[in-house]
Amino acid sequence: MGFFRSMLRGKRRQHKPSSPSPARTQDTHGAQPLSADMESNITELQACLSQSPDLVTRRFPIRATGERAALIYLDSLSDKVAVNHDVLRPLMHETAADPQIENIVTVGRIKTVTDLYQIEKGVLQGGSVLFVENTGTAYLLDTHGWPQRAIEDPQLEASLKGAHQGFIETSSQNIALIRRYIQNREMKIIEIQVGERGLTTVSILYLADVANPEVLQELVDRIKQVDIDAILSTGELEEYIEDNPYSPFPQFTTTERPDSVASQILQGRLAVVVDKSPEVLIGPANFAMFFQSIDDYSIRWQVSSFIRLLRFGAFFVTIFLPAFYIAVISYNFEVIPLKLLLSVGQSRQGVPFPPIIEALIMELTLEMLKEAGIRLPAPIGQTVGIVGAIVIGQATVQAGVVSNIMVIVVSLTALSSFIIPNNDMSAAIRLIRFPMMLAAFVYGMLGVGIGMLVVLGHLIALESLGTPYFAPFSPLRFADMKDTLIRLPMWKMVNRPLSSRAIQRRKHGNNRGGNG
């Protein structure tokens, strides 16, 4: 019952600024101005980054001025080509009419700093610092060059007719992929630094003339209030900024596809790009978004509508089919037609366990097979998943541990859960089916009905960035129904959805006489 009480808890979590803990206060670095003595600055920086074998210190004279200088960088995080050709070569071998560092060095970004902590942070992020003798300033050079993988096809969101480019672990590359789709001056980016020990850049992308400023400010405030050592993945950040942390349902959409992100930004939503993570958060999200796929807009709208209805049907099958089977077999067998009842009774003949134990054995076995298939290498994982399911299913039936009907029910449930295009939503509904089975075992069909009302009530009370999660079903908005259970032709959807709370509703003209 505690699970159901937590599901009913739709109250929005309050995000309030928190004062730093004593342990956190000790890690706070104050400003430390640079000295005019170059060697003293080098010694201080080397002490801060002690026991770093990849720290490179190169002393040399600047040919244009004759001054002594030193370049310090982390070899593992900096681009060696940029360091050698754009920094060291012009400084050591070239003269200039104007001997300013900005006119000699050929890197893109040069920042003048006077604080040792800013220098330390810049070097740890892959930049290079240039010290010049007898000056109290240093130059932070953009020579980032950390290891990164190539852009590949998204692993979790395969597309038949869409683009075959997915995000990688570098935020600048991910933002570039999104900009290719939205080449507009109204696309703005807000950068926020999160983390005390591992600094992570979190970027919020939005259309300034479309996105709701109140929703944007709410998201910015929540991210700024995150007080943590480091953000290692998008999922960690999502847990800190979501409205209801006790809900099993995801309150932000995560995607690996730049075309999906661009589509949601054009609808007035906000995209959160987390550096070092190949996934992007999208909010405010609603329940229907998790049943949409980018391929829905690349195929005929009739086919897309049929597939969309199939996904919503799979949602109910995944949650309620095992519970319905347990309730009918345990309590309400009179609702089964006589011939089917005889077939079920014959199938269960000799099974020593009640339906709830039978269902739990099969469902847990299926989840273990799924996890084994994910963790093992791809060729072995596929073999384990297919062969394991067939062998275990047939063996358990022949041994009389479970019935044939239960194997069919569990197989249909698993198949239905895999139809859901969003992995987070699929995992959530697979989790919910376990308390639903327990409710069906205790109360029969009444328990199934109560569980359905609890899930529905929780969805209605849930919010995402202060926006109703179950819209357009509750509150009922007929204008947004054109792209929910079914998808109408694109030229019929003139306006942006109300659930995005966009301040500019009109999306395109009345092509073919469409109405908003």
PDB file of C-alpha atoms in Angstrom, residues 223-461:
ATOM      1  CA  ILE A 223      19.518  23.563 -12.343  1.00  0.00           C
ATOM      2  CA  LYS A 224      21.304  26.356 -10.479  1.00  0.00           C
ATOM      3  CA  GLN A 225      20.143  24.915  -7.151  1.00  0.00           C
ATOM      4  CA  VAL A 226      21.799  21.540  -7.800  1.00  0.00           C
ATOM      5  CA  ASP A 227      24.626  21.195  -5.258  1.00  0.00           C
ATOM      6  CA  ILE A 228      26.717  18.121  -6.040  1.00  0.00           C
ATOM      7  CA  ASP A 229      30.308  17.005  -6.567  1.00  0.00           C
ATOM      8  CA  ALA A 230      29.774  16.164 -10.241  1.00  0.00           C
ATOM      9  CA  ILE A 231      27.053  15.352 -12.767  1.00  0.00           C
ATOM     10  CA  LEU A 232      28.116  12.193 -14.579  1.00  0.00           C
ATOM     11  CA  SER A 233      25.022  11.591 -16.706  1.00  0.00           C
ATOM     12  CA  THR A 234      21.783  13.163 -17.874  1.00  0.00           C
ATOM     13  CA  GLY A 235      19.795  10.790 -15.668  1.00  0.00           C
ATOM     14  CA  GLU A 236      21.446  12.194 -12.531  1.00  0.00           C
ATOM     15  CA  LEU A 237      20.476  15.751 -13.427  1.00  0.00           C
ATOM     16  CA  GLU A 238      16.939  14.646 -14.245  1.00  0.00           C
ATOM     17  CA  GLU A 239      16.449  13.255 -10.738  1.00  0.00           C
ATOM     18  CA  TYR A 240      17.486  16.544  -9.163  1.00  0.00           C
ATOM     19  CA  ILE A 241      15.175  18.786 -11.205  1.00  0.00           C
ATOM     20  CA  GLU A 242      12.030  16.694 -11.738  1.00  0.00           C
ATOM     21  CA  ASP A 243       8.757  17.682 -10.045  1.00  0.00           C
ATOM     22  CA  ASN A 244       7.903  14.412  -8.280  1.00  0.00           C
ATOM     23  CA  PRO A 245      10.939  12.245  -7.430  1.00  0.00           C
ATOM     24  CA  TYR A 246       8.710   9.446  -6.069  1.00  0.00           C
ATOM     25  CA  SER A 247       6.874   8.835  -9.331  1.00  0.00           C
ATOM     26  CA  PRO A 248       7.900   5.856 -11.471  1.00  0.00           C
ATOM     27  CA  PHE A 249       6.966   7.806 -14.611  1.00  0.00           C
ATOM     28  CA  PRO A 250       9.678   9.885 -16.329  1.00  0.00           C
ATOM     29  CA  GLN A 251       8.907  13.613 -16.241  1.00  0.00           C
ATOM     30  CA  PHE A 252      11.438  14.606 -18.903  1.00  0.00           C
ATOM     31  CA  THR A 253      11.859  13.023 -22.296  1.00  0.00           C
ATOM     32  CA  THR A 254      15.380  11.822 -23.063  1.00  0.00           C
ATOM     33  CA  THR A 255      16.544  11.287 -26.608  1.00  0.00           C
ATOM     34  CA  GLU A 256      19.728  10.561 -28.556  1.00  0.00           C
ATOM     35  CA  ARG A 257      18.368  12.031 -31.799  1.00  0.00           C
ATOM     36  CA  PRO A 258      19.069  15.664 -32.838  1.00  0.00           C
ATOM     37  CA  ASP A 259      16.041  15.668 -35.161  1.00  0.00           C
ATOM     38  CA  SER A 260      13.767  14.763 -32.232  1.00  0.00           C
ATOM     39  CA  VAL A 261      15.253  17.578 -30.147  1.00  0.00           C
ATOM     40  CA  ALA A 262      14.837  20.076 -32.969  1.00  0.00           C
ATOM     41  CA  SER A 263      11.201  19.033 -33.416  1.00  0.00           C
ATOM     42  CA  GLN A 264      10.449  19.596 -29.717  1.00  0.00           C
ATOM     43  CA  ILE A 265      12.264  22.964 -29.637  1.00  0.00           C
ATOM     44  CA  LEU A 266      10.157  24.107 -32.595  1.00  0.00           C
ATOM     45  CA  GLN A 267       7.067  23.200 -30.581  1.00  0.00           C
ATOM     46  CA  GLY A 268       8.140  25.572 -27.801  1.00  0.00           C
ATOM     47  CA  ARG A 269       9.823  23.152 -25.405  1.00  0.00           C
ATOM     48  CA  LEU A 270      13.254  23.378 -23.782  1.00  0.00           C
ATOM     49  CA  ALA A 271      16.218  21.107 -24.473  1.00  0.00           C
ATOM     50  CA  VAL A 272      18.896  20.457 -21.836  1.00  0.00           C
ATOM     51  CA  VAL A 273      22.274  19.355 -23.210  1.00  0.00           C
ATOM     52  CA  VAL A 274      24.599  17.910 -20.555  1.00  0.00           C
ATOM     53  CA  ASP A 275      28.282  17.744 -21.398  1.00  0.00           C
ATOM     54  CA  LYS A 276      29.816  14.254 -21.263  1.00  0.00           C
ATOM     55  CA  SER A 277      26.409  12.634 -21.881  1.00  0.00           C
ATOM     56  CA  PRO A 278      24.952  11.418 -25.211  1.00  0.00           C
ATOM     57  CA  GLU A 279      21.355  12.077 -24.145  1.00  0.00           C
ATOM     58  CA  VAL A 280      19.366  15.325 -24.151  1.00  0.00           C
ATOM     59  CA  LEU A 281      16.515  16.171 -21.776  1.00  0.00           C
ATOM     60  CA  ILE A 282      13.332  17.749 -23.133  1.00  0.00           C
ATOM     61  CA  GLY A 283      10.696  19.469 -21.029  1.00  0.00           C
ATOM     62  CA  PRO A 284       8.012  20.192 -20.162  1.00  0.00           C
ATOM     63  CA  ALA A 285       6.970  16.680 -21.113  1.00  0.00           C
ATOM     64  CA  ASN A 286       3.535  15.103 -21.211  1.00  0.00           C
ATOM     65  CA  PHE A 287       2.362  11.519 -21.172  1.00  0.00           C
ATOM     66  CA  ALA A 288       1.631  11.327 -24.913  1.00  0.00           C
ATOM     67  CA  MET A 289       5.160  12.386 -25.896  1.00  0.00           C
ATOM     68  CA  PHE A 290       6.574   9.047 -24.728  1.00  0.00           C
ATOM     69  CA  PHE A 291       4.477   7.205 -27.324  1.00  0.00           C
ATOM     70  CA  GLN A 292       5.656   9.311 -30.254  1.00  0.00           C
ATOM     71  CA  SER A 293       8.533   8.457 -32.558  1.00  0.00           C
ATOM     72  CA  ILE A 294      10.336  10.534 -35.160  1.00  0.00           C
ATOM     73  CA  ASP A 295       9.274   7.970 -37.784  1.00  0.00           C
ATOM     74  CA  ASP A 296       5.624   8.866 -37.113  1.00  0.00           C
ATOM     75  CA  TYR A 297       6.149  12.043 -39.120  1.00  0.00           C
ATOM     76  CA  SER A 298       8.003  10.372 -41.988  1.00  0.00           C
ATOM     77  CA  ILE A 299       5.300   7.881 -42.985  1.00  0.00           C
ATOM     78  CA  ARG A 300       1.669   8.190 -44.060  1.00  0.00           C
ATOM     79  CA  TRP A 301      -0.518   9.625 -41.338  1.00  0.00           C
ATOM     80  CA  GLN A 302      -2.958   6.685 -41.533  1.00  0.00           C
ATOM     81  CA  VAL A 303      -0.172   4.195 -40.837  1.00  0.00           C
ATOM     82  CA  SER A 304       1.271   6.427 -38.144  1.00  0.00           C
ATOM     83  CA  SER A 305      -2.121   6.678 -36.420  1.00  0.00           C
ATOM     84  CA  PHE A 306      -2.523   2.902 -36.434  1.00  0.00           C
ATOM     85  CA  ILE A 307       0.934   2.407 -34.892  1.00  0.00           C
ATOM     86  CA  ARG A 308       0.230   5.127 -32.317  1.00  0.00           C
ATOM     87  CA  LEU A 309      -2.988   3.359 -31.235  1.00  0.00           C
ATOM     88  CA  LEU A 310      -1.020   0.106 -31.069  1.00  0.00           C
ATOM     89  CA  ARG A 311       1.428   1.697 -28.625  1.00  0.00           C
ATOM     90  CA  PHE A 312      -1.284   3.018 -26.336  1.00  0.00           C
ATOM     91  CA  GLY A 313      -2.912  -0.402 -26.402  1.00  0.00           C
ATOM     92  CA  ALA A 314       0.439  -1.962 -25.500  1.00  0.00           C
ATOM     93  CA  PHE A 315       0.578   0.338 -22.453  1.00  0.00           C
ATOM     94  CA  PHE A 316      -2.595  -1.197 -21.030  1.00  0.00           C
ATOM     95  CA  VAL A 317      -1.618  -4.738 -22.009  1.00  0.00           C
ATOM     96  CA  THR A 318       1.765  -4.464 -20.270  1.00  0.00           C
ATOM     97  CA  ILE A 319       0.301  -3.157 -17.015  1.00  0.00           C
ATOM     98  CA  PHE A 320      -2.983  -5.030 -16.752  1.00  0.00           C
ATOM     99  CA  LEU A 321      -2.772  -8.326 -18.690  1.00  0.00           C
ATOM    100  CA  PRO A 322      -0.875 -10.382 -16.024  1.00  0.00           C
ATOM    101  CA  ALA A 323      -3.020  -8.828 -13.278  1.00  0.00           C
ATOM    102  CA  PHE A 324      -6.204  -9.583 -15.217  1.00  0.00           C
ATOM    103  CA  TYR A 325      -5.120 -13.195 -15.724  1.00  0.00           C
ATOM    104  CA  ILE A 326      -4.357 -13.639 -12.013  1.00  0.00           C
ATOM    105  CA  ALA A 327      -7.666 -12.049 -10.971  1.00  0.00           C
ATOM    106  CA  VAL A 328      -9.719 -14.175 -13.368  1.00  0.00           C
ATOM    107  CA  ILE A 329      -8.025 -17.464 -12.469  1.00  0.00           C
ATOM    108  CA  SER A 330      -8.031 -16.809  -8.710  1.00  0.00           C
ATOM    109  CA  TYR A 331     -11.427 -15.163  -8.170  1.00  0.00           C
ATOM    110  CA  ASN A 332     -13.513 -14.322 -11.208  1.00  0.00           C
ATOM    111  CA  PHE A 333     -13.247 -17.423 -13.370  1.00  0.00           C
ATOM    112  CA  GLU A 334     -16.976 -17.167 -14.175  1.00  0.00           C
ATOM    113  CA  VAL A 335     -16.209 -14.395 -16.712  1.00  0.00           C
ATOM    114  CA  ILE A 336     -14.263 -16.870 -18.872  1.00  0.00           C
ATOM    115  CA  PRO A 337     -16.205 -18.728 -21.597  1.00  0.00           C
ATOM    116  CA  LEU A 338     -16.707 -22.373 -20.704  1.00  0.00           C
ATOM    117  CA  LYS A 339     -14.543 -23.852 -23.480  1.00  0.00           C
ATOM    118  CA  LEU A 340     -11.699 -21.471 -22.691  1.00  0.00           C
ATOM    119  CA  LEU A 341     -12.079 -22.204 -18.975  1.00  0.00           C
ATOM    120  CA  LEU A 342     -11.734 -25.938 -19.637  1.00  0.00           C
ATOM    121  CA  SER A 343      -8.632 -25.272 -21.732  1.00  0.00           C
ATOM    122  CA  VAL A 344      -7.111 -23.125 -18.990  1.00  0.00           C
ATOM    123  CA  GLY A 345      -7.926 -25.729 -16.344  1.00  0.00           C
ATOM    124  CA  GLN A 346      -6.311 -28.455 -18.427  1.00  0.00           C
ATOM    125  CA  SER A 347      -3.222 -26.270 -18.919  1.00  0.00           C
ATOM    126  CA  ARG A 348      -2.923 -25.627 -15.187  1.00  0.00           C
ATOM    127  CA  GLN A 349      -3.394 -29.274 -14.262  1.00  0.00           C
ATOM    128  CA  GLY A 350      -0.409 -30.386 -12.201  1.00  0.00           C
ATOM    129  CA  VAL A 351       0.990 -26.853 -11.637  1.00  0.00           C
ATOM    130  CA  PRO A 352       1.877 -26.711  -7.899  1.00  0.00           C
ATOM    131  CA  PHE A 353       1.892 -22.920  -7.523  1.00  0.00           C
ATOM    132  CA  PRO A 354      -0.926 -20.374  -7.354  1.00  0.00           C
ATOM    133  CA  PRO A 355      -1.180 -17.944 -10.319  1.00  0.00           C
ATOM    134  CA  ILE A 356       0.641 -15.125  -8.505  1.00  0.00           C
ATOM    135  CA  ILE A 357       3.745 -17.257  -7.842  1.00  0.00           C
ATOM    136  CA  GLU A 358       3.570 -18.610 -11.358  1.00  0.00           C
ATOM    137  CA  ALA A 359       3.430 -15.075 -12.800  1.00  0.00           C
ATOM    138  CA  LEU A 360       6.225 -13.757 -10.595  1.00  0.00           C
ATOM    139  CA  ILE A 361       8.522 -16.643 -11.575  1.00  0.00           C
ATOM    140  CA  MET A 362       8.029 -15.978 -15.280  1.00  0.00           C
ATOM    141  CA  GLU A 363       8.112 -12.179 -15.084  1.00  0.00           C
ATOM    142  CA  LEU A 364      11.287 -12.108 -12.986  1.00  0.00           C
ATOM    143  CA  THR A 365      12.927 -14.680 -15.246  1.00  0.00           C
ATOM    144  CA  LEU A 366      12.073 -12.525 -18.243  1.00  0.00           C
ATOM    145  CA  GLU A 367      13.576  -9.436 -16.601  1.00  0.00           C
ATOM    146  CA  MET A 368      16.764 -11.355 -15.801  1.00  0.00           C
ATOM    147  CA  LEU A 369      17.042 -12.542 -19.395  1.00  0.00           C
ATOM    148  CA  LYS A 370      16.589  -8.981 -20.592  1.00  0.00           C
ATOM    149  CA  GLU A 371      19.330  -7.679 -18.290  1.00  0.00           C
ATOM    150  CA  ALA A 372      21.643 -10.521 -19.294  1.00  0.00           C
ATOM    151  CA  GLY A 373      21.099  -9.711 -22.959  1.00  0.00           C
ATOM    152  CA  ILE A 374      21.999  -6.065 -22.347  1.00  0.00           C
ATOM    153  CA  ARG A 375      25.156  -6.681 -20.319  1.00  0.00           C
ATOM    154  CA  LEU A 376      26.661  -9.345 -22.575  1.00  0.00           C
ATOM    155  CA  PRO A 377      28.328  -8.554 -25.934  1.00  0.00           C
ATOM    156  CA  ALA A 378      25.816  -8.053 -28.733  1.00  0.00           C
ATOM    157  CA  PRO A 379      26.147 -11.439 -30.541  1.00  0.00           C
ATOM    158  CA  ILE A 380      26.084 -13.402 -27.268  1.00  0.00           C
ATOM    159  CA  GLY A 381      23.327 -11.233 -25.813  1.00  0.00           C
ATOM    160  CA  GLN A 382      20.987 -11.901 -28.726  1.00  0.00           C
ATOM    161  CA  THR A 383      21.642 -15.631 -28.458  1.00  0.00           C
ATOM    162  CA  VAL A 384      21.014 -15.662 -24.710  1.00  0.00           C
ATOM    163  CA  GLY A 385      17.830 -13.644 -25.099  1.00  0.00           C
ATOM    164  CA  ILE A 386      16.268 -15.811 -27.811  1.00  0.00           C
ATOM    165  CA  VAL A 387      17.569 -19.252 -26.891  1.00  0.00           C
ATOM    166  CA  GLY A 388      17.200 -18.631 -23.154  1.00  0.00           C
ATOM    167  CA  ALA A 389      13.565 -17.587 -23.449  1.00  0.00           C
ATOM    168  CA  ILE A 390      12.663 -20.582 -25.653  1.00  0.00           C
ATOM    169  CA  VAL A 391      14.579 -23.160 -23.610  1.00  0.00           C
ATOM    170  CA  ILE A 392      13.470 -21.884 -20.211  1.00  0.00           C
ATOM    171  CA  GLY A 393       9.856 -21.450 -21.311  1.00  0.00           C
ATOM    172  CA  GLN A 394       9.618 -24.938 -22.773  1.00  0.00           C
ATOM    173  CA  ALA A 395      11.468 -26.531 -19.857  1.00  0.00           C
ATOM    174  CA  THR A 396       9.302 -24.888 -17.198  1.00  0.00           C
ATOM    175  CA  VAL A 397       6.112 -25.989 -18.958  1.00  0.00           C
ATOM    176  CA  GLN A 398       7.325 -29.576 -19.370  1.00  0.00           C
ATOM    177  CA  ALA A 399       8.418 -29.659 -15.732  1.00  0.00           C
ATOM    178  CA  GLY A 400       4.961 -28.538 -14.656  1.00  0.00           C
ATOM    179  CA  VAL A 401       6.234 -25.400 -12.904  1.00  0.00           C
ATOM    180  CA  VAL A 402       4.111 -23.014 -14.991  1.00  0.00           C
ATOM    181  CA  SER A 403       1.249 -23.429 -17.443  1.00  0.00           C
ATOM    182  CA  ASN A 404       1.157 -22.843 -21.186  1.00  0.00           C
ATOM    183  CA  ILE A 405      -1.328 -20.004 -20.733  1.00  0.00           C
ATOM    184  CA  MET A 406       1.020 -18.197 -18.358  1.00  0.00           C
ATOM    185  CA  VAL A 407       3.856 -18.416 -20.882  1.00  0.00           C
ATOM    186  CA  ILE A 408       1.578 -16.834 -23.490  1.00  0.00           C
ATOM    187  CA  VAL A 409       0.512 -14.065 -21.102  1.00  0.00           C
ATOM    188  CA  VAL A 410       4.094 -13.238 -20.118  1.00  0.00           C
ATOM    189  CA  SER A 411       5.245 -13.294 -23.744  1.00  0.00           C
ATOM    190  CA  LEU A 412       2.483 -10.887 -24.808  1.00  0.00           C
ATOM    191  CA  THR A 413       3.347  -8.618 -21.878  1.00  0.00           C
ATOM    192  CA  ALA A 414       7.022  -8.529 -22.812  1.00  0.00           C
ATOM    193  CA  LEU A 415       6.244  -7.909 -26.473  1.00  0.00           C
ATOM    194  CA  SER A 416       3.904  -5.060 -25.560  1.00  0.00           C
ATOM    195  CA  SER A 417       6.501  -3.380 -23.334  1.00  0.00           C
ATOM    196  CA  PHE A 418       9.056  -3.399 -26.150  1.00  0.00           C
ATOM    197  CA  ILE A 419       6.655  -1.574 -28.483  1.00  0.00           C
ATOM    198  CA  ILE A 420       6.883   1.582 -26.367  1.00  0.00           C
ATOM    199  CA  PRO A 421       9.465   3.772 -28.195  1.00  0.00           C
ATOM    200  CA  ASN A 422      10.780   5.444 -25.032  1.00  0.00           C
ATOM    201  CA  ASN A 423      12.936   3.196 -22.853  1.00  0.00           C
ATOM    202  CA  ASP A 424      12.227   5.132 -19.623  1.00  0.00           C
ATOM    203  CA  MET A 425       8.462   4.807 -20.043  1.00  0.00           C
ATOM    204  CA  SER A 426       8.812   1.142 -20.989  1.00  0.00           C
ATOM    205  CA  ALA A 427      10.794   0.461 -17.800  1.00  0.00           C
ATOM    206  CA  ALA A 428       8.222   2.357 -15.707  1.00  0.00           C
ATOM    207  CA  ILE A 429       5.227   0.371 -16.925  1.00  0.00           C
ATOM    208  CA  ARG A 430       7.122  -2.919 -16.531  1.00  0.00           C
ATOM    209  CA  LEU A 431       7.733  -1.963 -12.904  1.00  0.00           C
ATOM    210  CA  ILE A 432       4.095  -0.992 -12.267  1.00  0.00           C
ATOM    211  CA  ARG A 433       2.780  -4.376 -13.392  1.00  0.00           C
ATOM    212  CA  PHE A 434       4.227  -6.056 -10.267  1.00  0.00           C
ATOM    213  CA  PRO A 435       2.103  -4.146  -7.700  1.00  0.00           C
ATOM    214  CA  MET A 436      -0.828  -4.549 -10.090  1.00  0.00           C
ATOM    215  CA  MET A 437      -0.373  -8.336  -9.943  1.00  0.00           C
ATOM    216  CA  LEU A 438      -0.251  -8.232  -6.143  1.00  0.00           C
ATOM    217  CA  ALA A 439      -3.443  -6.146  -6.028  1.00  0.00           C
ATOM    218  CA  ALA A 440      -5.158  -8.633  -8.357  1.00  0.00           C
ATOM    219  CA  PHE A 441      -4.063 -11.559  -6.176  1.00  0.00           C
ATOM    220  CA  VAL A 442      -5.452  -9.928  -3.006  1.00  0.00           C
ATOM    221  CA  TYR A 443      -8.672  -8.350  -4.317  1.00  0.00           C
ATOM    222  CA  GLY A 444      -9.303  -9.921  -7.728  1.00  0.00           C
ATOM    223  CA  MET A 445     -10.929  -7.737 -10.380  1.00  0.00           C
ATOM    224  CA  LEU A 446     -11.649  -5.148  -7.695  1.00  0.00           C
ATOM    225  CA  GLY A 447      -7.904  -4.829  -7.115  1.00  0.00           C
ATOM    226  CA  VAL A 448      -7.321  -4.382 -10.853  1.00  0.00           C
ATOM    227  CA  GLY A 449      -9.943  -1.634 -10.928  1.00  0.00           C
ATOM    228  CA  ILE A 450      -8.492   0.099  -7.884  1.00  0.00           C
ATOM    229  CA  GLY A 451      -4.981  -0.116  -9.337  1.00  0.00           C
ATOM    230  CA  MET A 452      -6.190   1.388 -12.602  1.00  0.00           C
ATOM    231  CA  LEU A 453      -7.780   4.319 -10.752  1.00  0.00           C
ATOM    232  CA  VAL A 454      -4.608   4.859  -8.698  1.00  0.00           C
ATOM    233  CA  VAL A 455      -2.434   4.975 -11.830  1.00  0.00           C
ATOM    234  CA  LEU A 456      -4.900   7.286 -13.575  1.00  0.00           C
ATOM    235  CA  GLY A 457      -5.143   9.589 -10.550  1.00  0.00           C
ATOM    236  CA  HIS A 458      -1.378   9.766 -10.244  1.00  0.00           C
ATOM    237  CA  LEU A 459      -0.992  10.658 -13.931  1.00  0.00           C
ATOM    238  CA  ILE A 460      -3.599  13.398 -13.617  1.00  0.00           C
ATOM    239  CA  ALA A 461      -1.890  14.922 -10.544  1.00  0.00           C
TER     240      ALA A 461
END
